[in-house]
Coordinates of C-alpha atoms in Angstrom, one line a residue:
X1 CA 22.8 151.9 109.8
X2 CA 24.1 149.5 112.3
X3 CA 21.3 147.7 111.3
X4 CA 22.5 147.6 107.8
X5 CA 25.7 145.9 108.5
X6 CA 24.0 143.7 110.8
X7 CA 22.2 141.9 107.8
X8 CA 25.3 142.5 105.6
X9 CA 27.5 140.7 107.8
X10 CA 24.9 137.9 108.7
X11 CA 24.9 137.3 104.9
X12 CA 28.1 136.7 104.2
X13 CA 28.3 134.6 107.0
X14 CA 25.3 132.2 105.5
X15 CA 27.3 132.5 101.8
X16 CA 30.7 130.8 103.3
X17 CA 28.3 128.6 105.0
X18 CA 26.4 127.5 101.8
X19 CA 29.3 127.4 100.1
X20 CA 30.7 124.5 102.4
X21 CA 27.8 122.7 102.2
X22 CA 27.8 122.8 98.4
X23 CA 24.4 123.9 98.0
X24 CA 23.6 125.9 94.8
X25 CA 20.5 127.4 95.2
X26 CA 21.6 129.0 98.8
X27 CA 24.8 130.2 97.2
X28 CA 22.8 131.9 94.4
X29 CA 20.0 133.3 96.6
X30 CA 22.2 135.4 99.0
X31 CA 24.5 136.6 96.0
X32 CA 21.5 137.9 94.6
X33 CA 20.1 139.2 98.3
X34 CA 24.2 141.1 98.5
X35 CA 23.6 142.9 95.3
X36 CA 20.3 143.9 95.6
X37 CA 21.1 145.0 99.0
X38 CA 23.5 147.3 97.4
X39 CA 26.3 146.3 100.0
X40 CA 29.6 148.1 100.2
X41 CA 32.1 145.2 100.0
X42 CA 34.4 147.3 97.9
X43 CA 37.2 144.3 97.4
X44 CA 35.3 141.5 99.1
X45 CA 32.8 141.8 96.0
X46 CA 35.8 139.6 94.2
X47 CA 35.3 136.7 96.9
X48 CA 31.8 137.1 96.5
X49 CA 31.9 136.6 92.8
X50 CA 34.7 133.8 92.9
X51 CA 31.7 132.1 95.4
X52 CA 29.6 132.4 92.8
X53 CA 31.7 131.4 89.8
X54 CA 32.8 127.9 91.8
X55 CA 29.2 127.3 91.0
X56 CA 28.6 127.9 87.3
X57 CA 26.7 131.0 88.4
X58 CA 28.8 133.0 85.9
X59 CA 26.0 135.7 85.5
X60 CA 26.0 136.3 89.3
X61 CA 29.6 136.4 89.1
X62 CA 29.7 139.0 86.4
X63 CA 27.2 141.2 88.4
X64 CA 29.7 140.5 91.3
X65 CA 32.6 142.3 89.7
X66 CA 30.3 144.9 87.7
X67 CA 29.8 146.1 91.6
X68 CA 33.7 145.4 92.3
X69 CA 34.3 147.9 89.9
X70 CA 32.0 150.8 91.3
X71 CA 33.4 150.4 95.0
X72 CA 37.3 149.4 94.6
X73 CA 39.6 152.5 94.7
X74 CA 43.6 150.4 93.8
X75 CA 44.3 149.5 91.0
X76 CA 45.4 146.5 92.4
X77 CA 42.2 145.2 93.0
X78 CA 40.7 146.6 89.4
X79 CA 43.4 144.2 88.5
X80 CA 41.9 141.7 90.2
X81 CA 38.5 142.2 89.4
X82 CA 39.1 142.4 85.4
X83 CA 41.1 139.3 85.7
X84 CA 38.2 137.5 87.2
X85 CA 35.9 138.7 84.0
X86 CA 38.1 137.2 81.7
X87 CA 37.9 134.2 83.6
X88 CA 34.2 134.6 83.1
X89 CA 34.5 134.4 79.5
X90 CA 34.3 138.2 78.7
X91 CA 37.9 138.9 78.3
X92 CA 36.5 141.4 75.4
X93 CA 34.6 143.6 77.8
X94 CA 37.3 143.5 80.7
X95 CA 39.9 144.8 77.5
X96 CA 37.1 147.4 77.0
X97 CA 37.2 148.5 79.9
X98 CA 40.7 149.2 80.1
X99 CA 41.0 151.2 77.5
X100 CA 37.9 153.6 78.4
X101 CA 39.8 154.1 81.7
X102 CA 43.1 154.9 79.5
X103 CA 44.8 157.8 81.8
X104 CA 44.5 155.5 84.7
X105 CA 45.9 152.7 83.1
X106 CA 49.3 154.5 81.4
X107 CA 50.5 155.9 85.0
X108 CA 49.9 151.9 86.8
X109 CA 51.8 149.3 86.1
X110 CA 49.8 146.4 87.3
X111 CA 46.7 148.0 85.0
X112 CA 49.7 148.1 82.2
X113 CA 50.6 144.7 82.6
X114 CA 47.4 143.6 82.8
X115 CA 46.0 145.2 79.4
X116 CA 49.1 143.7 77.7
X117 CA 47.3 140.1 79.3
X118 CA 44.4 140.9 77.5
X119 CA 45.5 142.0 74.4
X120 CA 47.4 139.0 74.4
X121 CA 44.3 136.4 74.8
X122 CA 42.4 138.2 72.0
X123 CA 45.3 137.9 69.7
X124 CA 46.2 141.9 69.5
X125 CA 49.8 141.1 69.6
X126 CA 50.9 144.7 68.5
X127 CA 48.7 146.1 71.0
X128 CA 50.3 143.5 74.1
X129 CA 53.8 143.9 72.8
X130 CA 53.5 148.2 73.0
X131 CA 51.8 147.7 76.3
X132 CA 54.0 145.2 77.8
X133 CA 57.1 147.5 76.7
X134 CA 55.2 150.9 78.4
X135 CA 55.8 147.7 82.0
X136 CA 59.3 147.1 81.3
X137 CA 60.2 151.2 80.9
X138 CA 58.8 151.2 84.7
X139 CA 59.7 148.2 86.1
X140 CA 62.7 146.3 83.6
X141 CA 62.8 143.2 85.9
X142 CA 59.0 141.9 85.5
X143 CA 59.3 138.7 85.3
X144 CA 56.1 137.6 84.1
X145 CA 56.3 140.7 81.0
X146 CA 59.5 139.9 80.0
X147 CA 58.0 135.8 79.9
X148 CA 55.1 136.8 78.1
X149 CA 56.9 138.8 75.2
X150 CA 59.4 135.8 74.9
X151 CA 56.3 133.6 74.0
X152 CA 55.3 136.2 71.2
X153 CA 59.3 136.9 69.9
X154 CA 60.6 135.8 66.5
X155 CA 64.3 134.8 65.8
X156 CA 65.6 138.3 65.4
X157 CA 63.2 139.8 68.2
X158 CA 64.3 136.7 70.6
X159 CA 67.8 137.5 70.2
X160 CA 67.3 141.5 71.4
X161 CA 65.2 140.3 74.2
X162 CA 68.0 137.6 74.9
X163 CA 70.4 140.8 75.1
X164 CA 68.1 143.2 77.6
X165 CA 67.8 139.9 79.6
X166 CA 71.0 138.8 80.0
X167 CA 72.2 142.4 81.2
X168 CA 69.5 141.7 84.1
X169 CA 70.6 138.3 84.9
X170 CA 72.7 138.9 88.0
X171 CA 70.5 140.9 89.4
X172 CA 67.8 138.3 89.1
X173 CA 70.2 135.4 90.9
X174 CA 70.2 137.1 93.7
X175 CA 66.3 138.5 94.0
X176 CA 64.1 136.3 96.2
X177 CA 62.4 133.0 95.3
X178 CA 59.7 134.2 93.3
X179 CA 57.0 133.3 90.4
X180 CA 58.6 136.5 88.7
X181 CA 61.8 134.9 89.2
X182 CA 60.8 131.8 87.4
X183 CA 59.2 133.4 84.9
X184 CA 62.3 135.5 84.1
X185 CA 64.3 132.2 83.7
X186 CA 61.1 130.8 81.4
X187 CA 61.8 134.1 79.3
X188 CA 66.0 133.5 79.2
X189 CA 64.6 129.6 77.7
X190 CA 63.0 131.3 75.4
X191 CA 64.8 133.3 74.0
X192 CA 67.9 131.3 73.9
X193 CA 65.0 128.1 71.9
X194 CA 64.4 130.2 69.9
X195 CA 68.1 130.8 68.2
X196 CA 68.4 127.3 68.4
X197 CA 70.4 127.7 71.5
X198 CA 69.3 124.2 73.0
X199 CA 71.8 123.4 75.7
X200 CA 71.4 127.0 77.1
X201 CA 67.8 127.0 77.4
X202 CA 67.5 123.8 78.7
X203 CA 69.7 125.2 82.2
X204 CA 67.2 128.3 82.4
X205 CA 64.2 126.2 82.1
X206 CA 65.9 123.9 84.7
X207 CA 66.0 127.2 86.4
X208 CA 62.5 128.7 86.0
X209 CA 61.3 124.6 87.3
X210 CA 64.0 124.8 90.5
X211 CA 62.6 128.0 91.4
X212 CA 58.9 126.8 91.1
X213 CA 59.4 123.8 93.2
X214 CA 61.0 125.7 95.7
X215 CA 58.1 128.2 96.0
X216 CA 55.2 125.7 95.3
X217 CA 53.1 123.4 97.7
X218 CA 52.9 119.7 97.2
X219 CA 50.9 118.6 94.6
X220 CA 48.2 116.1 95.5
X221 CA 48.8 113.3 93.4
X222 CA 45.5 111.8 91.9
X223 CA 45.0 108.1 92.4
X224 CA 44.7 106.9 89.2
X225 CA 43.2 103.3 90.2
X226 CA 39.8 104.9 90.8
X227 CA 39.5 104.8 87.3
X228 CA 39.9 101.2 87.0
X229 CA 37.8 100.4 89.6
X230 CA 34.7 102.8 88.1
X231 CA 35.3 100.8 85.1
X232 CA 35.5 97.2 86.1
X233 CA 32.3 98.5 88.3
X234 CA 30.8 100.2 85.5
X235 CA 31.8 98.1 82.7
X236 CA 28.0 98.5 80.7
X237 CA 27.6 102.3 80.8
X238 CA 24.0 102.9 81.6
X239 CA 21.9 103.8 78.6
X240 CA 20.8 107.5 79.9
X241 CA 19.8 110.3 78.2
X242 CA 19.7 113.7 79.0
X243 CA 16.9 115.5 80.0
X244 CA 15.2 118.1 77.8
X245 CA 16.2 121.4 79.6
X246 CA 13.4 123.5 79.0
X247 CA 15.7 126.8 78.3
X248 CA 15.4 127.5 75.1
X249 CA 18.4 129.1 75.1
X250 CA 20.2 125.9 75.3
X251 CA 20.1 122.8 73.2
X252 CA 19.8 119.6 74.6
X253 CA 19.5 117.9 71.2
X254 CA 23.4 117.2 70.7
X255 CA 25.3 116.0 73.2
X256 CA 29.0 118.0 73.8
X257 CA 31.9 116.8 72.2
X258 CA 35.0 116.0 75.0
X259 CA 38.2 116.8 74.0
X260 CA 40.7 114.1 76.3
X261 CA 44.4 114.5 75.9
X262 CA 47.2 114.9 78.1
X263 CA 48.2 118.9 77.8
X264 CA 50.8 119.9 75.0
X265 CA 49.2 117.2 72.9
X266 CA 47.0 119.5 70.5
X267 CA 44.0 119.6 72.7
X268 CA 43.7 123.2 71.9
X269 CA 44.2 123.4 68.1
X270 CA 41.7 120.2 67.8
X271 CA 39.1 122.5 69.6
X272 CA 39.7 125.3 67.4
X273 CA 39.5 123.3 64.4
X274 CA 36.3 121.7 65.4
X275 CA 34.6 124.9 66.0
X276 CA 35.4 126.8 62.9
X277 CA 34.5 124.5 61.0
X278 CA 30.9 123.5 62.7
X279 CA 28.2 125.6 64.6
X280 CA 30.1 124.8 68.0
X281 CA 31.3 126.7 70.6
X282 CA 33.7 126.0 73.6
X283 CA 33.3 126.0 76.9
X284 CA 37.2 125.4 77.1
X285 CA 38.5 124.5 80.5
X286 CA 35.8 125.5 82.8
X287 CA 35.4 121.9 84.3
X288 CA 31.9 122.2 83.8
X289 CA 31.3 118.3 84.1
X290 CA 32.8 117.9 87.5
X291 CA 31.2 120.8 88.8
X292 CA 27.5 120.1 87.4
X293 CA 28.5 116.6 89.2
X294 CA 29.2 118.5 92.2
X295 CA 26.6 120.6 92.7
X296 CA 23.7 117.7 92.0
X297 CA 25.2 115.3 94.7
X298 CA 25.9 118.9 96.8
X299 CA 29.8 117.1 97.4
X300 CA 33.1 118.4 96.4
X301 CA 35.3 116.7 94.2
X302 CA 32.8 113.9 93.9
X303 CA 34.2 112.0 91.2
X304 CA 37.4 111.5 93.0
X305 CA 35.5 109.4 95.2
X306 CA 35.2 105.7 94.9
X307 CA 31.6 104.5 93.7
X308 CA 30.5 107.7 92.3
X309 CA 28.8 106.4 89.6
X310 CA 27.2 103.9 91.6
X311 CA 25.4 107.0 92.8
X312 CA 24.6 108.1 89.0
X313 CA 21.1 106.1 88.6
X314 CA 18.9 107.7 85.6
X315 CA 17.8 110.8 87.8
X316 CA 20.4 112.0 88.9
X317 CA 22.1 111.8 85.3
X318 CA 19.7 113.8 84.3
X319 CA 19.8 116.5 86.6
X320 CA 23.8 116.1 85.7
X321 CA 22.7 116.6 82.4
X322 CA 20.9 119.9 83.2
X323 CA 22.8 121.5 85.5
X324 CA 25.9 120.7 82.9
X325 CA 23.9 122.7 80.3
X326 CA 23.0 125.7 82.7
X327 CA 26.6 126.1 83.4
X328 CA 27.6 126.3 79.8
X329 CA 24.8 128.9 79.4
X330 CA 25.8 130.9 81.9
X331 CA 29.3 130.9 80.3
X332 CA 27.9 132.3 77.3
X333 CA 27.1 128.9 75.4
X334 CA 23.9 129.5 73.1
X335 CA 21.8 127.1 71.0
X336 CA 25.2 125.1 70.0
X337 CA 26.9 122.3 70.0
X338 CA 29.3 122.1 72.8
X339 CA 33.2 121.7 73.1
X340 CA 34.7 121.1 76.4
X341 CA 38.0 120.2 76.6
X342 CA 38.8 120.6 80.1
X343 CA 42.2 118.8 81.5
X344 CA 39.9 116.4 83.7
X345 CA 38.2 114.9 80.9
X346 CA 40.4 112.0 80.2
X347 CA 40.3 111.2 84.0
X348 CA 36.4 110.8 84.0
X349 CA 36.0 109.9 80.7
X350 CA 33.4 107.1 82.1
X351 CA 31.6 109.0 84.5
X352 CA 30.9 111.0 81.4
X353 CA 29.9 108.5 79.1
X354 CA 27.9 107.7 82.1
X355 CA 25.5 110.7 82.3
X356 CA 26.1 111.6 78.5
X357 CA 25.2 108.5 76.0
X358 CA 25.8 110.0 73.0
X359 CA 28.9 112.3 73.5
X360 CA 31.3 112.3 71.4
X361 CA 34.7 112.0 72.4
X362 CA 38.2 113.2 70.8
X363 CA 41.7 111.2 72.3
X364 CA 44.2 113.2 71.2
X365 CA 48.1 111.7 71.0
X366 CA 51.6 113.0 70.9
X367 CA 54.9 111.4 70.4
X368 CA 56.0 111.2 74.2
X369 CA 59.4 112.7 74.6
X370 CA 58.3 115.8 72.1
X371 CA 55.5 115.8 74.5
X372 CA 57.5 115.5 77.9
X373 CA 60.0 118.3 76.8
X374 CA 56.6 120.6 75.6
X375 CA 55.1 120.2 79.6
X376 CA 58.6 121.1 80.7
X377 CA 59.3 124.3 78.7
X378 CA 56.2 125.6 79.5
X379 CA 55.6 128.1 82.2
X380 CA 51.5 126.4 83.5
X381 CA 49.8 129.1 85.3
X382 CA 46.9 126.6 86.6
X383 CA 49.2 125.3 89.6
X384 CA 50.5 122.2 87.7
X385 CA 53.0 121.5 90.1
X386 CA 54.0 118.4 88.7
X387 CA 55.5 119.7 85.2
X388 CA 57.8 121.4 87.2
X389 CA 59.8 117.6 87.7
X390 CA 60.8 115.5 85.4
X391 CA 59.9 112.4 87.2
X392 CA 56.4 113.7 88.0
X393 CA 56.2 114.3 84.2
X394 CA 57.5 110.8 83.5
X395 CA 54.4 109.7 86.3
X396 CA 52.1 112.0 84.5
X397 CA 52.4 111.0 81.1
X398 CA 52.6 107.4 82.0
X399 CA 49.4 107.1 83.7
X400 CA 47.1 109.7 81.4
X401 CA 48.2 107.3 78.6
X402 CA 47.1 104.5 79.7
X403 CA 44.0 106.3 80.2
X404 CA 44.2 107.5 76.3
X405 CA 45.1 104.1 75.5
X406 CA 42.0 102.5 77.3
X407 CA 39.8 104.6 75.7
X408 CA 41.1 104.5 72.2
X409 CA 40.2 100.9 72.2
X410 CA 37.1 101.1 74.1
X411 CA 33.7 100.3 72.2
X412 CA 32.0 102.2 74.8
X413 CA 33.5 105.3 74.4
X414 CA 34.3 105.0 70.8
X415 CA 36.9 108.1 70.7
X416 CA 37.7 109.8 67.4
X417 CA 41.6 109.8 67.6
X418 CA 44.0 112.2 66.4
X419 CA 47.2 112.0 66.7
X420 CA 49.1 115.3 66.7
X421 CA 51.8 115.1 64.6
X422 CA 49.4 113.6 61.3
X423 CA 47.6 116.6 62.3
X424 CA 50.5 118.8 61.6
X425 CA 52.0 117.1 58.6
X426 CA 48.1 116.9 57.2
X427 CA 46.3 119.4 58.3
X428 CA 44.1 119.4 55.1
X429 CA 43.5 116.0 54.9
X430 CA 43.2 115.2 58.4
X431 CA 41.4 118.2 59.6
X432 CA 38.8 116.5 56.9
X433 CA 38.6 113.6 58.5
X434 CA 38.1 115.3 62.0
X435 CA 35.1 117.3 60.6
X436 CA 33.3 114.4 58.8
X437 CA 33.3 112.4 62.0
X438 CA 32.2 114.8 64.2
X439 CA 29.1 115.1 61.6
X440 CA 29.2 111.4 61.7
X441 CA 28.7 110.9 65.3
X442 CA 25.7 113.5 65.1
X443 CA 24.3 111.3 62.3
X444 CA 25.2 113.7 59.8
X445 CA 26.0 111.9 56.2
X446 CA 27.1 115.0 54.5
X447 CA 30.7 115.4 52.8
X448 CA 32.0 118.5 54.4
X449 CA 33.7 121.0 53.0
X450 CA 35.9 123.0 55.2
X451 CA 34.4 126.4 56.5
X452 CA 37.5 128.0 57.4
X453 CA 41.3 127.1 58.3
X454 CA 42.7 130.4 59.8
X455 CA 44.4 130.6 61.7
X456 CA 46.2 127.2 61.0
X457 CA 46.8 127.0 57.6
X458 CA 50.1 126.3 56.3
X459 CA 51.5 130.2 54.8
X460 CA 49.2 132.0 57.4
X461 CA 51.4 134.7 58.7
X462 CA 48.2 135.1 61.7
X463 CA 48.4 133.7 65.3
X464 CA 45.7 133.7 67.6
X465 CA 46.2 133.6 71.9
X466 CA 43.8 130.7 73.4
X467 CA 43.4 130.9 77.5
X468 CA 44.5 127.6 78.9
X469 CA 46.3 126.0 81.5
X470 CA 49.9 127.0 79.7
X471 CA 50.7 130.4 80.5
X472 CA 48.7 132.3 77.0
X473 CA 50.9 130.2 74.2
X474 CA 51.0 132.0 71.4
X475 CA 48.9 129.5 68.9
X476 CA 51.3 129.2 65.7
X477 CA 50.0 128.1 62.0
X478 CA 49.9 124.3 61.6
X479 CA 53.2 123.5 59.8
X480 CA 55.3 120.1 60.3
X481 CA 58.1 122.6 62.1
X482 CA 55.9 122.7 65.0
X483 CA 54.8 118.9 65.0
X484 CA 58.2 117.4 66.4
X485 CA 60.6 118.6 68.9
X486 CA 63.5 118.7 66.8
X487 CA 65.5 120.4 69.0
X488 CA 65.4 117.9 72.6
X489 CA 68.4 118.9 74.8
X490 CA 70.5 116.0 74.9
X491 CA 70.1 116.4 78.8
X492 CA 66.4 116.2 78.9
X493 CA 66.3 113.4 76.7
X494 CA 68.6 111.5 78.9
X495 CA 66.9 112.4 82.3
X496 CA 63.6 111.3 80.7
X497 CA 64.6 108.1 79.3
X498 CA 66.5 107.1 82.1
X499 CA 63.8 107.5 84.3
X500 CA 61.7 103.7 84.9

C-alpha cells in the first residue's frame, strides 16, 4: 500500500513538472499512467484534468473528471467537476448528469445553481428560470442567480425582479466586497435597462464595475507594438501549407475560418450564422491557435514574445498546423470546416496567416460608443479586468481597432468584413453575402441559398445561450433594436468621449 502512494505521489510530482516544462507528450503519458493506476485523488482529479485540458488533451481531461465524479463526495466539488465538462465542450452530458442525480440536486444549492447554468448555455430557458428560482427560495441574495435571470427577463418580468431586488438592496451595501456583490448590482442594471430606466442603471453598473476593481488583480496590459514589429518583420507571410494530418477524423483540406473582433461586436452571431448555414463547426473560444503554438515550441505564451515567427520556418508551421487540428478534435471537431473565434485572434492575426496560408479571416466592426457602453454593461466571467474602467475600455478599443483596421486593408490577410450594425438592419441580405464569401474563399462558385436563419431571423420569438467570455448573454433575434445603443446614459457618453 505504502508502496502505492509512493508511485501516486511521485506521479503527480513529474505532471506539475511536465507541465512547467510545457511538454505534451509527458503531460499526456502520466495522465494516462494516473487513471490507469486507478488513483484515489478524489478532488485533485479536477487539477489533474485542468493539466490536461491546458493542453488540448480534452479526452484525457474528460476521463479526468469521469473519475472526479466516482471519488468526490460535496457537492461542491461535483460542481466543480461538471463545470469543467462544459468547459470541455460537453455541456449536454454534464446537464445529463444532473438531472439523473435529481434528489441530490433539489436539496443543494450550488448543484441548483449550477443546473440553472446549464440549462441556460443549452438554451432551456424555462428549465434555468424554475431552477434558478428553486436558488433564490434558499438563498434570496445570490448574486450571480439573481444576474443570470436579469439577462433572460422581459420588460414586465424585469420590472418584478427590479421589485424583489430593490427590497434586498440595503442589505447588499453593506455585505462584503464580493463577485456576488457585483453581480447583484449587474442584475439592479438590468433590470432598471430594461424599463428604459437609463440613468439608474448606469449608477448600478457603475456599481457592479467599482466592486470588481476593488476585488480584482491588475490586469497585465498586452503590449500591443509586438504586433507591429511581427509585421514590419514579417511583412511577406511565408507561403506554408499545412501538413496532411493523417487522422482521418480530421480534415486538413480547408483551412479554419478566424473570426477577429473586438468583444460585443457580433463575433458570436457571425459564428453562428456561418455555421448554420455551411458544414462548419466551432471550436469557439478555446485558444486553440496559441496553444497548438505553445506546445510545438514547448513555451508559454509564445506569441507574446518578440520574434516568434521568426521561429515559424515551414516545419514548425506544420507541426502548428497539426497539433492545431488534434486539439480541435479532441474538442469534438469532426471532418469539418473549422470556426474559431477566440478573443486572441485579432492579436495574432499574422502569426496565423503565418502557419495557415489559406485561412479565411472575418473582421468584424461596431460603432464605438454602442460598443464601449456594450463591454461596460456586461458582467465578463473570463477575468477581463479591463472592462471594468472606462479608460481601460477607451485603451482597449483604441488599440484592437487599429488592429481591425490594419487588417481590413491588408492584401495579406484579405478579411471578409462585417460590420455589425448592416448585419442587423440586413440580416437577409448581408448574411448572403457572408455565406457566398466564405464559399468563395474555399473556391466554391455556387450561389447559396440560405440553409437556415433561426435563431436570428427577424419575428423569431427563439433565443439560444452561446458560452463566451460575457457572462451566458442571452442571444436575441437579429432585429435593428438590438443593432444601436439607443439608450447611452448621458454620463457614459460623456466619460467616454471625454477621455483622449
Amino acid at each position: 500500500m505504502l508502496g502505492f502512494f509512493f508511485t501516486m505521489n511521485h506521479l503527480l510530482q513529474k505532471l506539475v513538472s511536465a507541465s512547467k516544462s510545457v511538454n505534451k507528450s509527458q503531460v499526456e503519458a502520466i495522465v494516462s499512467d494516473l487513471i490507469n493506476l486507478q488513483a484515489p485523488l478524489q478532488e485533485r482529479w479536477v487539477g489533474v484534468g485542468q493539466i490536461a485540458k491546458s493542453f488540448g488533451s480534452y479526452r484525457l481531461a474528460k476521463r479526468c473528471i469521469e473519475k472526479s465524479l466516482e471519488q468526490s463526495q460535496s457537492d461542491q466539488m461535483v460542481a466543480q467537476a461538471l463545470g469543467m465538462l462544459s468547459d470541455l465542450g460537453k455541456t449536454e452530458l454534464a446537464y445529463e448528469y444532473l438531472q439523473s442525480i435529481g434528489n441530490r440536486v433539489s436539496s443543494s444549492v450550488v448543484l441548483l445553481h449550477l443546473k440553472g447554468v446549464l440549462a441556460y448555455q443549452l438554451g432551456y430557458f424555462t428549465q434555468a428560470k424554475q431552477s434558478l428560482r428553486e436558488v433564490l427560495i434558499k438563498v434570496p441574495t445570490s448574486g450571480e442567480t439573481l444576474h443570470l435571470l436579469s439577462t433572460m427577463s422581459d420588460t414586465e418580468e424585469a420590472k418584478e425582479l427590479q421589485k424583489e431586488l430593490d427590497t434586498l438592496l440595503s442589505s447588499i451595501d453593506k455585505a462584503p466586497l464580493s463577485v456576488s456583490k457585483a453581480c447583484f448590482y449587474n442584475a439592479l442594471g438590468n433590470t432598471y435597462l430594461k424599463t428604459s430606466e437609463v440613468v439608474t442603471a448606469y449608477q448600478y453598473f457603475e456599481k457592479c464595475a467599482e466592486t470588481m476593481r476593488a476585488i480584482s488583480p491588475k490586469d497585465k496590459s498586452f503590449d500591443y507594438s509586438l504586433i507591429e514589429d511581427w509585421r514590419n518583420e514579417n511583412v511577406e507571410c511565408a507561403e506554408v501549407k499545412p501538413s496532411n494530418f493523417t487522422d482521418e477524423s480530421v480534415s486538413t483540406k480547408s483551412s479554419p475560418i478566424f473570426i477577429l473582433g473586438i468583444p460585443r461586436t457580433g463575433t458570436t452571431l457571425v459564428e453562428q450564422v456561418i455555421i448554420q448555414n455551411t458544414e462548419a463547426q466551432s471550436v469557439g473560444e478555446i485558444d486553440a491557435f496559441p496553444m497548438a503554438v505553445d506546445n510545438v515550441l514547448k513555451t508559454k505564451n509564445a506569441l507574446e514574445r518578440l520574434k516568434t515567427l521568426a521561429l515559424l520556418d515551414e516545419e514548425k508551421c506544420s507541426m502548428i498546423a497539426d497539433e492545431y487540428f488534434k486539439i480541435c478534435s479532441e474538442y469534438g471537431i469532426s471532418n469539418a470546416l473549422i470556426v474559431d473565434k477566440s478573443l486572441s485572434n485579432l492579436r495574432y492575426a499574422y502569426a496565423i496567416k503565418h502557419v495557415f496560408n489559406k485561412a479565411i479571416f472575418v473582421v468584424t466592426k461596431r460603432n464605438e460608443i454602442d460598443n464601449a457602453w456594450s463591454i461596460f454593461k456586461t458582467q465578463f466571467s473570463n477575468s477581463l479586468h479591463w472592462s471594468w474602467d472606462i479608460r481601460k475600455i477607451k485603451s482597449f478599443i483604441d488599440n484592437e481597432s487599429r488592429l481591425a483596421k490594419i487588417l481590413a486593408n491588408s492584401k495579406e490577410v484579405a478579411p471578409i468584413v462585417i460590420q455589425l450594425e448592416t448585419l442587423q438592419d440586413q440580416p437577409q441580405e448581408t448574411i448572403k453575402q457572408v455565406i457566398n464569401r466564405v464559399y468563395e474563399k474555399q473556391g466554391a462558385t455556387r450561389e447559396t441559398e440560405l440553409l437556415s436563419l433561426p435563431p436570428y431571423e427577424a419575428g423569431k420569438v427563439d433565443t439560444t445561450a452561446v458560452r463566451t467570455a460575457s457572462m451566458y448573454q442571452a442571444r436575441q433575434p437579429i432585429s435593428s433594436d438590438h443593432a444601436h445603443s439607443k439608450n447611452i446614459p448621458p454620463k457614459f457618453e460623456k466619460t467616454y468621449s471625454e477621455i483622449h
